[in-house]
PDB file of C-alpha atoms in Angstrom:
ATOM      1  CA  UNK A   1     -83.055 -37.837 189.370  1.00 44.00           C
ATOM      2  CA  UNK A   2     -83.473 -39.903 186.459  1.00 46.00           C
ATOM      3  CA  UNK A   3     -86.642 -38.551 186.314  1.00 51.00           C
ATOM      4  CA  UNK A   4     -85.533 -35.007 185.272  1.00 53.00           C
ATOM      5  CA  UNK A   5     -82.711 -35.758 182.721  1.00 54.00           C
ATOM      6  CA  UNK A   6     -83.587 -35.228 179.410  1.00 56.00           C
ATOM      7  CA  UNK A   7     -83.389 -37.795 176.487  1.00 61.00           C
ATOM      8  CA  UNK A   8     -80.453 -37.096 174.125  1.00 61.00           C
ATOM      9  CA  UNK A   9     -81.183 -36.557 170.892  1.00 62.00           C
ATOM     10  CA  UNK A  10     -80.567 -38.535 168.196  1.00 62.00           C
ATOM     11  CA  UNK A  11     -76.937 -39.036 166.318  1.00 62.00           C
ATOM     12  CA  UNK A  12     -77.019 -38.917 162.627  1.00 59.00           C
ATOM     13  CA  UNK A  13     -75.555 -40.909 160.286  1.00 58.00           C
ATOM     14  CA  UNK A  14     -72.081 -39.595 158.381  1.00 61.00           C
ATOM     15  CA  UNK A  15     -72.788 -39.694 154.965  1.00 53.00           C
ATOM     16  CA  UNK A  16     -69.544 -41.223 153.572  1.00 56.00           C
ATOM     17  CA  UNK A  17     -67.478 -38.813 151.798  1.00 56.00           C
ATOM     18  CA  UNK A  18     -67.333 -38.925 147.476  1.00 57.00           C
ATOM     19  CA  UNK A  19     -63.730 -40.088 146.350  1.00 59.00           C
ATOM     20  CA  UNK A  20     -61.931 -37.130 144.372  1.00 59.00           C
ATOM     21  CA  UNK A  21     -60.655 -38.000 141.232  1.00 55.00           C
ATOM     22  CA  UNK A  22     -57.415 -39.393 140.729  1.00 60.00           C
ATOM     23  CA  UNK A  23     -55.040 -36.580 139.141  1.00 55.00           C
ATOM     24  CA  UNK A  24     -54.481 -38.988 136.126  1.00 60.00           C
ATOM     25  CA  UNK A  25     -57.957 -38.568 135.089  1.00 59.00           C
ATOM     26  CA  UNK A  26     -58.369 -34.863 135.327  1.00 66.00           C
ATOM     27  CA  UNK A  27     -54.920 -33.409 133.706  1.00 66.00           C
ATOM     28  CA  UNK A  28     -56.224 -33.532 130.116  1.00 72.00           C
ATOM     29  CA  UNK A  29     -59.464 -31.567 131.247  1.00 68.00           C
ATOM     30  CA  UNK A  30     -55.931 -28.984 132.349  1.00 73.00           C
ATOM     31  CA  UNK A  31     -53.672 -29.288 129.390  1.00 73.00           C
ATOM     32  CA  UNK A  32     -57.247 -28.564 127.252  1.00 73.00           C
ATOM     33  CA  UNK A  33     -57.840 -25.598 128.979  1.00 73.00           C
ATOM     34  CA  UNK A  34     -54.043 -24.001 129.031  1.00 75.00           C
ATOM     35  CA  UNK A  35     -53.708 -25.016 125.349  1.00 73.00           C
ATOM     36  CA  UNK A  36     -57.040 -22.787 124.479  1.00 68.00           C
ATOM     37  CA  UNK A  37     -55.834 -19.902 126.603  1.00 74.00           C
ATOM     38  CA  UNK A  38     -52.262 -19.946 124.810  1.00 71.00           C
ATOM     39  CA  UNK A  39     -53.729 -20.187 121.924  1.00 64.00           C
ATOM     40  CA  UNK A  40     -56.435 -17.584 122.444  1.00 65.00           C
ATOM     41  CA  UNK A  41     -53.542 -15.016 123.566  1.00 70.00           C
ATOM     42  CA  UNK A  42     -51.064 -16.017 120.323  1.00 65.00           C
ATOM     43  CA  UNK A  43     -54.337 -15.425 118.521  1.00 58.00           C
ATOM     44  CA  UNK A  44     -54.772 -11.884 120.013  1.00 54.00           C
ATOM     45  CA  UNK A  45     -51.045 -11.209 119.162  1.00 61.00           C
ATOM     46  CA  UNK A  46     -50.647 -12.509 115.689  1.00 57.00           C
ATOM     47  CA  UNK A  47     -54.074 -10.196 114.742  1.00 54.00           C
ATOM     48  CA  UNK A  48     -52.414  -7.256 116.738  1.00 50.00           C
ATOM     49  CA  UNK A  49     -48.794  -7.617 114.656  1.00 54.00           C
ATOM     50  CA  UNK A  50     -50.783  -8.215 111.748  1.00 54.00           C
ATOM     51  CA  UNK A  51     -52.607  -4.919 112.129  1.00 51.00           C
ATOM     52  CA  UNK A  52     -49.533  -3.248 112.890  1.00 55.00           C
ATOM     53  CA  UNK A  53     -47.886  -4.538 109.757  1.00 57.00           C
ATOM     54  CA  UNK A  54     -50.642  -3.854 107.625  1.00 59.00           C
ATOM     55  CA  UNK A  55     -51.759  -0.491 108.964  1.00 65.00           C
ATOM     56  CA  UNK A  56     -51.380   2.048 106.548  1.00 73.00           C
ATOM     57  CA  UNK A  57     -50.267   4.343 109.364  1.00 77.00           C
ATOM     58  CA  UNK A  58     -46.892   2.646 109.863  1.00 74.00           C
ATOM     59  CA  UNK A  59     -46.126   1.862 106.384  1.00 91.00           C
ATOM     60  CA  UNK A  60     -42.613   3.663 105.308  1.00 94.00           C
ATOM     61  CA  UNK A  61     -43.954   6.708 103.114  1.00 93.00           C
ATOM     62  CA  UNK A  62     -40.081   8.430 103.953  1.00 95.00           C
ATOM     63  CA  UNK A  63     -36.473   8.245 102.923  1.00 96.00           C
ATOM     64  CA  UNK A  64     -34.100  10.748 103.575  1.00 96.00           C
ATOM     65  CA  UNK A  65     -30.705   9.923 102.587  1.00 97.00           C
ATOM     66  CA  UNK A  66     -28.075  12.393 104.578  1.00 96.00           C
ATOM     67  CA  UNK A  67     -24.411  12.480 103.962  1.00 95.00           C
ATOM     68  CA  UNK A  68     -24.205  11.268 100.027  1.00 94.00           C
ATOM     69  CA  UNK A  69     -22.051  13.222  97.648  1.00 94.00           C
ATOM     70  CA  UNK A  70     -20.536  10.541  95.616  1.00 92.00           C
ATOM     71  CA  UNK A  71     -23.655   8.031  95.801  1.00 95.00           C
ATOM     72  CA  UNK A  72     -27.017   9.298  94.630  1.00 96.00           C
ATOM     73  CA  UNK A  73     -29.410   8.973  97.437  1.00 96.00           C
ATOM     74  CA  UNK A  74     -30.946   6.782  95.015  1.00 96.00           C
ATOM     75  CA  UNK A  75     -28.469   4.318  94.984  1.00 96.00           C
ATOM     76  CA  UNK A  76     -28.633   4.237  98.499  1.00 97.00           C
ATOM     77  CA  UNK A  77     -32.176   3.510  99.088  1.00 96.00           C
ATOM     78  CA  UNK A  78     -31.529   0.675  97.158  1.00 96.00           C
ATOM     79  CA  UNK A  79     -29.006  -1.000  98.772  1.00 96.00           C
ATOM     80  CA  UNK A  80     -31.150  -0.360 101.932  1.00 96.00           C
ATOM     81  CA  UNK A  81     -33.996  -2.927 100.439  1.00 96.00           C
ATOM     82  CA  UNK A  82     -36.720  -0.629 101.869  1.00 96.00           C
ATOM     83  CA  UNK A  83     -40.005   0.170 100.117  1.00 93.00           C
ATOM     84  CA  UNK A  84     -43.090   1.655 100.681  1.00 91.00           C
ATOM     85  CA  UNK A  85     -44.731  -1.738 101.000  1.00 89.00           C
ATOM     86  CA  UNK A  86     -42.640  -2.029 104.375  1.00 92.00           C
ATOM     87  CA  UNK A  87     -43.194  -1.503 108.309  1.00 91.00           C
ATOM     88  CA  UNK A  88     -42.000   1.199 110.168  1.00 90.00           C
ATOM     89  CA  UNK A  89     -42.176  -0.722 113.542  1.00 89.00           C
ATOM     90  CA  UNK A  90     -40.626  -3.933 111.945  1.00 90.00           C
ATOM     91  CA  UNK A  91     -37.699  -2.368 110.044  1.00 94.00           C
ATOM     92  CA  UNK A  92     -34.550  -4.331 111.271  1.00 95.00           C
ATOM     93  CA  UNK A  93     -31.890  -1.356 111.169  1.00 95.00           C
ATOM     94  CA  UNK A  94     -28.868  -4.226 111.518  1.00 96.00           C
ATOM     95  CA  UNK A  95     -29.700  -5.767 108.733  1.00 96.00           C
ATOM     96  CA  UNK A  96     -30.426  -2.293 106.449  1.00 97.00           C
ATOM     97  CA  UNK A  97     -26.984  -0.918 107.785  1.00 97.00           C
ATOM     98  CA  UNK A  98     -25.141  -4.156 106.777  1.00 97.00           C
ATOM     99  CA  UNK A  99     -26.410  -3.954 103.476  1.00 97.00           C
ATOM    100  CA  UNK A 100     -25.750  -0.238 102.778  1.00 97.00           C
ATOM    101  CA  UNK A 101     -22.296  -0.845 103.968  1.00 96.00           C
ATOM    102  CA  UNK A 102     -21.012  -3.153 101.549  1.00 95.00           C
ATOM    103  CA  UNK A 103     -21.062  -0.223  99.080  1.00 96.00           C
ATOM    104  CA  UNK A 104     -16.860   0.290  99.274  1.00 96.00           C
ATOM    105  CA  UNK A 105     -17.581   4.375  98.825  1.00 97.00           C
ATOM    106  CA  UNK A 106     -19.794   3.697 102.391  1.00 97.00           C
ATOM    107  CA  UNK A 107     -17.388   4.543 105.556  1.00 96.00           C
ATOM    108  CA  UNK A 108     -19.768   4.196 108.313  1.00 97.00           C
ATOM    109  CA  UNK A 109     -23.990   4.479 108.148  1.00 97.00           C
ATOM    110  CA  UNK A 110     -26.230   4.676 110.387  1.00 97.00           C
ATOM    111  CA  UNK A 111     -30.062   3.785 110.085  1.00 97.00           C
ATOM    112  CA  UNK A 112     -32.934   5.325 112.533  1.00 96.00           C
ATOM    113  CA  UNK A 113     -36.843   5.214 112.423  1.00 94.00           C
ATOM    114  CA  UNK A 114     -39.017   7.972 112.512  1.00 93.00           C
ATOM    115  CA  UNK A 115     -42.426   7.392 113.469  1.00 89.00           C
ATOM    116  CA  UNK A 116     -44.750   6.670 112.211  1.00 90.00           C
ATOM    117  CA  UNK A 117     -43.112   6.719 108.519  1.00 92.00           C
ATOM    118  CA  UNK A 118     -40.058   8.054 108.075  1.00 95.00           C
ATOM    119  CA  UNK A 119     -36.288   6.201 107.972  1.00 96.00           C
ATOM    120  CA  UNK A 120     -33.324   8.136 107.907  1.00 97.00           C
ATOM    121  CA  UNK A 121     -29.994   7.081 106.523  1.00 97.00           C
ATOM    122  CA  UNK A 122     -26.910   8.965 107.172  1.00 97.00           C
ATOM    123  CA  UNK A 123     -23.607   7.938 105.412  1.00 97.00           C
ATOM    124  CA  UNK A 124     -20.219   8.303 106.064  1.00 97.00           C
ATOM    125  CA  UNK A 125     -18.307   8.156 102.326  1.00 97.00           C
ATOM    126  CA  UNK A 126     -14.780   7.534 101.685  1.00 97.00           C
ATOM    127  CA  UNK A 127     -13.222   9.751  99.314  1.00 96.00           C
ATOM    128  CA  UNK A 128     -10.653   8.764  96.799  1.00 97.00           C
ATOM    129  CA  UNK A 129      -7.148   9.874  97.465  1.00 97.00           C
ATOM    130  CA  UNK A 130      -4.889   8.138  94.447  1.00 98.00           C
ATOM    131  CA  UNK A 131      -4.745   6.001  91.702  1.00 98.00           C
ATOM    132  CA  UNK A 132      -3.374   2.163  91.798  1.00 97.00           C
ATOM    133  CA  UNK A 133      -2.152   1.066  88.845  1.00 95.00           C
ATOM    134  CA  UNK A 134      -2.156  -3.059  88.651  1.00 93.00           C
ATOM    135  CA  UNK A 135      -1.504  -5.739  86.031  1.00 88.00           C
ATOM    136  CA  UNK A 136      -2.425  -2.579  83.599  1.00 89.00           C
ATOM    137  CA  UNK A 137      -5.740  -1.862  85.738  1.00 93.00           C
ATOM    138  CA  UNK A 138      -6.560   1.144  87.432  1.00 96.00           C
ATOM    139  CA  UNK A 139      -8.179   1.709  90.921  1.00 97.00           C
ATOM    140  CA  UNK A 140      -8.879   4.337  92.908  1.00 97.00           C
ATOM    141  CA  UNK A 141      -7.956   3.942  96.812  1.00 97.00           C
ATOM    142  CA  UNK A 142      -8.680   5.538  99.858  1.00 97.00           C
ATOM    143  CA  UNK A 143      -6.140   7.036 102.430  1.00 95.00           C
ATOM    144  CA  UNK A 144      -6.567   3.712 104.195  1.00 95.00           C
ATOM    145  CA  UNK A 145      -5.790   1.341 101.254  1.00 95.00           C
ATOM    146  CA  UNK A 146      -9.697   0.379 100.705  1.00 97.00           C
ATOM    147  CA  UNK A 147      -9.998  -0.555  97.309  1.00 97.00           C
ATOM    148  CA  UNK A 148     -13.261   1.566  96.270  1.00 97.00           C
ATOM    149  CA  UNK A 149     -13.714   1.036  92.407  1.00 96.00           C
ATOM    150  CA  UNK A 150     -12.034   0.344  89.323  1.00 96.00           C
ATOM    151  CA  UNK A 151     -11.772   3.247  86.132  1.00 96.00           C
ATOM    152  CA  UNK A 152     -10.860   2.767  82.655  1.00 95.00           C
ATOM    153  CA  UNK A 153      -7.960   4.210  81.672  1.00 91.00           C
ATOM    154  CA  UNK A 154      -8.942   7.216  79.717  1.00 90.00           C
ATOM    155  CA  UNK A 155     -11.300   8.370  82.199  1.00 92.00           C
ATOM    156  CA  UNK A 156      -9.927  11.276  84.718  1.00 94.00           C
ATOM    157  CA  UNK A 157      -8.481   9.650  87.745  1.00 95.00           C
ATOM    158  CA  UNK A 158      -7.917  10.809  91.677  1.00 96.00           C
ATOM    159  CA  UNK A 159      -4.415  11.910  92.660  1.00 96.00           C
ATOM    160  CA  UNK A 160      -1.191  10.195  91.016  1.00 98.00           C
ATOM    161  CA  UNK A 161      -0.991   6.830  89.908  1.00 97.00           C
ATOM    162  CA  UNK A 162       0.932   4.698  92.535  1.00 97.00           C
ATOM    163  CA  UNK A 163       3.020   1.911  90.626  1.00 96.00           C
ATOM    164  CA  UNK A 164       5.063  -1.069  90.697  1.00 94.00           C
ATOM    165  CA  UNK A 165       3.551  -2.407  94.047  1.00 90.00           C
ATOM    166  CA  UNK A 166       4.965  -6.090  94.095  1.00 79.00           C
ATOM    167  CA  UNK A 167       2.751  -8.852  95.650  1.00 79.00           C
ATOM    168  CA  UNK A 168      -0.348  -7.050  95.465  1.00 83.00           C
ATOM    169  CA  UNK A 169      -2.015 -10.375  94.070  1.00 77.00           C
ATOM    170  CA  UNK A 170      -5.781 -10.150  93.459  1.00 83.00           C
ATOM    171  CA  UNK A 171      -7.430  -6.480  93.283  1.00 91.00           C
ATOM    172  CA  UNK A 172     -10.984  -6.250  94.046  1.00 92.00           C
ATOM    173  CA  UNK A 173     -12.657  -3.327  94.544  1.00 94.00           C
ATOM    174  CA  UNK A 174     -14.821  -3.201  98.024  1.00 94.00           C
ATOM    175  CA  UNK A 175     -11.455  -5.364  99.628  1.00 93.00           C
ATOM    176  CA  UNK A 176      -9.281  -3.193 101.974  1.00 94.00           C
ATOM    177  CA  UNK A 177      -5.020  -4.156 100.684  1.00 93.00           C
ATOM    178  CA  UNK A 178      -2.408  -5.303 103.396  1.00 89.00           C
ATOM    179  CA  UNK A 179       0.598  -4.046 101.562  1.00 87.00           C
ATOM    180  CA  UNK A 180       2.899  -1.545 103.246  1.00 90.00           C
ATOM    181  CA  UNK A 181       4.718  -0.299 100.129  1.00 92.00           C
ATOM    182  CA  UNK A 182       1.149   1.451  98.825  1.00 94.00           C
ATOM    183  CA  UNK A 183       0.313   2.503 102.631  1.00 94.00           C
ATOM    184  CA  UNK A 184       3.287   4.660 102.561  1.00 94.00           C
ATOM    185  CA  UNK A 185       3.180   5.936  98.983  1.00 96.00           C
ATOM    186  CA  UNK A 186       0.082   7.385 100.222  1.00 96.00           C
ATOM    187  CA  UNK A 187       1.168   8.585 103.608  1.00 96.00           C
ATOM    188  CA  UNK A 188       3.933  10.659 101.167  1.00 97.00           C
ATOM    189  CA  UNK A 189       0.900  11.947  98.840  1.00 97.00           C
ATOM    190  CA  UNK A 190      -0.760  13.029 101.991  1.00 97.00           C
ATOM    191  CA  UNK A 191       2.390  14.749 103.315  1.00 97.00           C
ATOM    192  CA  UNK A 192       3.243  16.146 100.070  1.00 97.00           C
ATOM    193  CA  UNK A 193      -0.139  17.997  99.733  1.00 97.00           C
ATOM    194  CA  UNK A 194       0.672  19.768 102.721  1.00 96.00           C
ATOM    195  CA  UNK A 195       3.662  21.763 101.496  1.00 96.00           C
ATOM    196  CA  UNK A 196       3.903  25.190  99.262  1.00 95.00           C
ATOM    197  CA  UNK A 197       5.522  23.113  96.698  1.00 96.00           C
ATOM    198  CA  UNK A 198       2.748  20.820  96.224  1.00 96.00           C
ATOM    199  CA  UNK A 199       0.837  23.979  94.549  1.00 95.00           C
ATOM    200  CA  UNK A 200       3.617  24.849  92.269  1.00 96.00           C
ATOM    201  CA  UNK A 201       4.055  21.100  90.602  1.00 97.00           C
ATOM    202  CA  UNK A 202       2.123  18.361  89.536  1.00 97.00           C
ATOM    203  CA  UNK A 203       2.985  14.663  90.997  1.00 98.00           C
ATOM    204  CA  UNK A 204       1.977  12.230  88.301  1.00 97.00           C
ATOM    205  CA  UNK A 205       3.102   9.198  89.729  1.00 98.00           C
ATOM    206  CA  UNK A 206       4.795   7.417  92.957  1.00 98.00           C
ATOM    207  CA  UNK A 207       6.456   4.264  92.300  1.00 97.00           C
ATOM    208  CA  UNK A 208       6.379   1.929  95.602  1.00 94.00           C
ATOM    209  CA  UNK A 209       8.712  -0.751  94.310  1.00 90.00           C
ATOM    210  CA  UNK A 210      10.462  -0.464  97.542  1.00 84.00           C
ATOM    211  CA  UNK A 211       9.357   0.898 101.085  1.00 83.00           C
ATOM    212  CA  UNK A 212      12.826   2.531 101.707  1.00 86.00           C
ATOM    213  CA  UNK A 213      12.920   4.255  98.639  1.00 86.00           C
ATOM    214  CA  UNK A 214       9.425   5.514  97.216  1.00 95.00           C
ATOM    215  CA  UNK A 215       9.972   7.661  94.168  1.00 97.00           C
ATOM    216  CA  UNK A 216       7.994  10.723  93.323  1.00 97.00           C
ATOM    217  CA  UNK A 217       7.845  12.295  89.384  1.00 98.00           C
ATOM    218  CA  UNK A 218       6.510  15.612  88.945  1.00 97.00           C
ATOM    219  CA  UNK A 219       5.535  16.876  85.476  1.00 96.00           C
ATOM    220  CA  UNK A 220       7.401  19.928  85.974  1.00 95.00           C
ATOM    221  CA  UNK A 221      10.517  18.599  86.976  1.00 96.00           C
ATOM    222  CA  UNK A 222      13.232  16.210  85.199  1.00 94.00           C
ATOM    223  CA  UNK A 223      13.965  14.627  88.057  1.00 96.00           C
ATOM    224  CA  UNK A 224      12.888  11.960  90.780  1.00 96.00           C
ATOM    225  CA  UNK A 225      12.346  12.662  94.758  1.00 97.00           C
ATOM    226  CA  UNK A 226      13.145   9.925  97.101  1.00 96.00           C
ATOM    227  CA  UNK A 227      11.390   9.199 100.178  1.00 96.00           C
ATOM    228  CA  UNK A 228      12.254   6.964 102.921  1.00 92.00           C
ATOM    229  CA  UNK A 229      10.188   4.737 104.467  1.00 86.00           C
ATOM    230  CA  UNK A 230       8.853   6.480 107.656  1.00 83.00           C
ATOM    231  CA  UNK A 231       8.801  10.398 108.940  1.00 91.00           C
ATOM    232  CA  UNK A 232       6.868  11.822 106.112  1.00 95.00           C
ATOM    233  CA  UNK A 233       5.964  14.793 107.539  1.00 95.00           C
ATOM    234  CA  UNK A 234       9.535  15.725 108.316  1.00 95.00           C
ATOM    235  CA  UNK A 235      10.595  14.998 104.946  1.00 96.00           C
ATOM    236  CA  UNK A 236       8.100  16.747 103.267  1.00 97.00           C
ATOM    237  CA  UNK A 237       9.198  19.970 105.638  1.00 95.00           C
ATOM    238  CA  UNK A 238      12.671  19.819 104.704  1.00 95.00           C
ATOM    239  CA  UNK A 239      11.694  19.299 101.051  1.00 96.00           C
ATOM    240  CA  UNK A 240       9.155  22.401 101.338  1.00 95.00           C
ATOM    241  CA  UNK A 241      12.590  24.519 102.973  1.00 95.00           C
ATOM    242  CA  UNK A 242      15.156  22.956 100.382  1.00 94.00           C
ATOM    243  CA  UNK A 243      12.500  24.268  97.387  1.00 95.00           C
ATOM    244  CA  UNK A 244      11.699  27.454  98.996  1.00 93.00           C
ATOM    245  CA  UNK A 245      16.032  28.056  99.332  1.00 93.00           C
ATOM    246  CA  UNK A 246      16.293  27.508  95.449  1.00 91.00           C
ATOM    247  CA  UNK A 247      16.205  29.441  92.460  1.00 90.00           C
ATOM    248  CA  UNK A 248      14.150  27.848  90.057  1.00 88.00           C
ATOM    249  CA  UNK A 249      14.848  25.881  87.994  1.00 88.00           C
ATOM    250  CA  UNK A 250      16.476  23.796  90.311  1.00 90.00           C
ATOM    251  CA  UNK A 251      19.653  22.223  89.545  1.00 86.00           C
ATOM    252  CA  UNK A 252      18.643  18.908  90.067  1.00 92.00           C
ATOM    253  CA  UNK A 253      19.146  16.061  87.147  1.00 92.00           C
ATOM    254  CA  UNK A 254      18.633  12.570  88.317  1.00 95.00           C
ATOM    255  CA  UNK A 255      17.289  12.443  91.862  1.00 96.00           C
ATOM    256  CA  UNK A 256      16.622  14.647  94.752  1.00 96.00           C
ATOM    257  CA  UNK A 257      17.073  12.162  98.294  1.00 96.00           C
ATOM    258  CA  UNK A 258      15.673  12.686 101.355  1.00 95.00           C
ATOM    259  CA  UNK A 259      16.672   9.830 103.081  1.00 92.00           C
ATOM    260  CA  UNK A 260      19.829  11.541 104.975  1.00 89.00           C
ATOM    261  CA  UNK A 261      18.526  12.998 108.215  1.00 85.00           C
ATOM    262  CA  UNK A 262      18.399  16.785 107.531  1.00 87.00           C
ATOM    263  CA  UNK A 263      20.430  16.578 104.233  1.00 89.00           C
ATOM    264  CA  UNK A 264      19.025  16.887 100.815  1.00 93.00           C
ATOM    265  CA  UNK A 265      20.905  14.596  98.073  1.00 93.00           C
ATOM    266  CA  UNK A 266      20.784  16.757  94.927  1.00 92.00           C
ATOM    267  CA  UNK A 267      22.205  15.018  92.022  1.00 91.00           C
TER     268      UNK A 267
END
């Protein structure tokens, strides 16, 4: 038997195996190579915004101005702070429409890119509704008390002058005013215009010295109208009726009241 078995080859030898490196000598090999790959890709991006900035393509060669009566579009554009030497693609619209809207004749704007050159502005304006006469300073206001500029006196002025306004305090034009006494001398203005009578006489002034009893002068009349301090519609209907029922002139010498429910006070 042990003359047929075959001799068994023989066993090599295990080589023993190479130690890897400890991690703590091959992480700055790691950071190296993530540091040039970020900075290969920011390079890649800074030269594609730089293109994009510079390219001639997306430079603004556009403004249209929409909306402006007051304003000239002029003015506009700059408030805006836009040139030609500016990007399309880059143009921060917040920051443009934040601007443009400190102009106090701006109500509301709205800024929106056209590519690849164009940026279009529309405005919103306020429009002046009366005069406010202050300290011997005049300002024109807007139906919501915004204070939009200052006049001199002998230049033509919006509406009647609205006087004696007590604790008014500083007047700046571009500031919105928190006193009730001029909101409601122009809520009568407004009602006023609405009537038949407000086409037959001229209302040169409304004194708001007090909020119950606003007084109205007309040029063509010798007397004063009293308002109250609320319902202005109403009284400006049942002053429309009461000067519609009258032969003219009326009879009226000192005051004509309107603060008694669905009387008129003619004195």
């Amino acid at each position: 038997i042990g003359a047929h078995m075959k001799p068994s080859p023989p066993r090599r030898k295990r080589l023993p195996k190479e130690n890897p490196k400890p991690l703590t000598a091959r992480w700055p090999f790691r950071l190296i190579e993530t540091l040039a790959c970020l900075a290969l890709i920011g390079a890649f991006i800074g030269g594609g915004v730089y293109y994009l900035r510079t390219a001639p393509e997306f430079r603004v060669r556009t403004i249209r101005v929409e909306g402006a009566n007051k304003l000239a579009d002029e003015t506009i554009i700059q408030l805006s702070g836009i040139t030609n030497a500016d990007c399309t693609l880059f143009l921060n619209s917040a920051a443009i429409r934040a601007r443009i809207m400190k102009q106090p004749y701006v109500r509301e704007c709205k800024v929106t890119r056209h590519f690849p050159g164009c940026v279009a502005i529309a405005i919103e304006e306020r429009t002046a509704l009366a005069t406010l006469m202050v300290n011997n300073r005049l300002f024109e206001v807007d139906d919501e008390c915004n204070v939009l500029r200052e006049i001199e006196p002998d230049k033509p002025h919006p509406g009647p002058f609205i006087t004696n306004a007590d604790g008014l305090g500083y007047v700046e034009p571009g500031k919105k005013l928190d006193n009730n006494p001029v909101a409601c001398a122009l809520a009568v203005w407004r009602a006023f215009s609405q009537t038949a009578m407000s086409r037959e006489v001229t209302v040169s002034e409304i004194s708001a010295a007090q909020e119950n009893r606003l007084c109205m002068y007309c040029n063509e009349l010798e007397f004063e109208i009293r308002w109250g301090r609320d319902n202005f519609e109403k009284q400006a209907r049942k002053l429309d009726i009461f000067w519609r029922s009258q032969t003219k002139p009326v009879r009226c010498k000192s005051y004509l009241d309107l603060r008694f429910g669905n009387d008129v006070a003619c004195k």
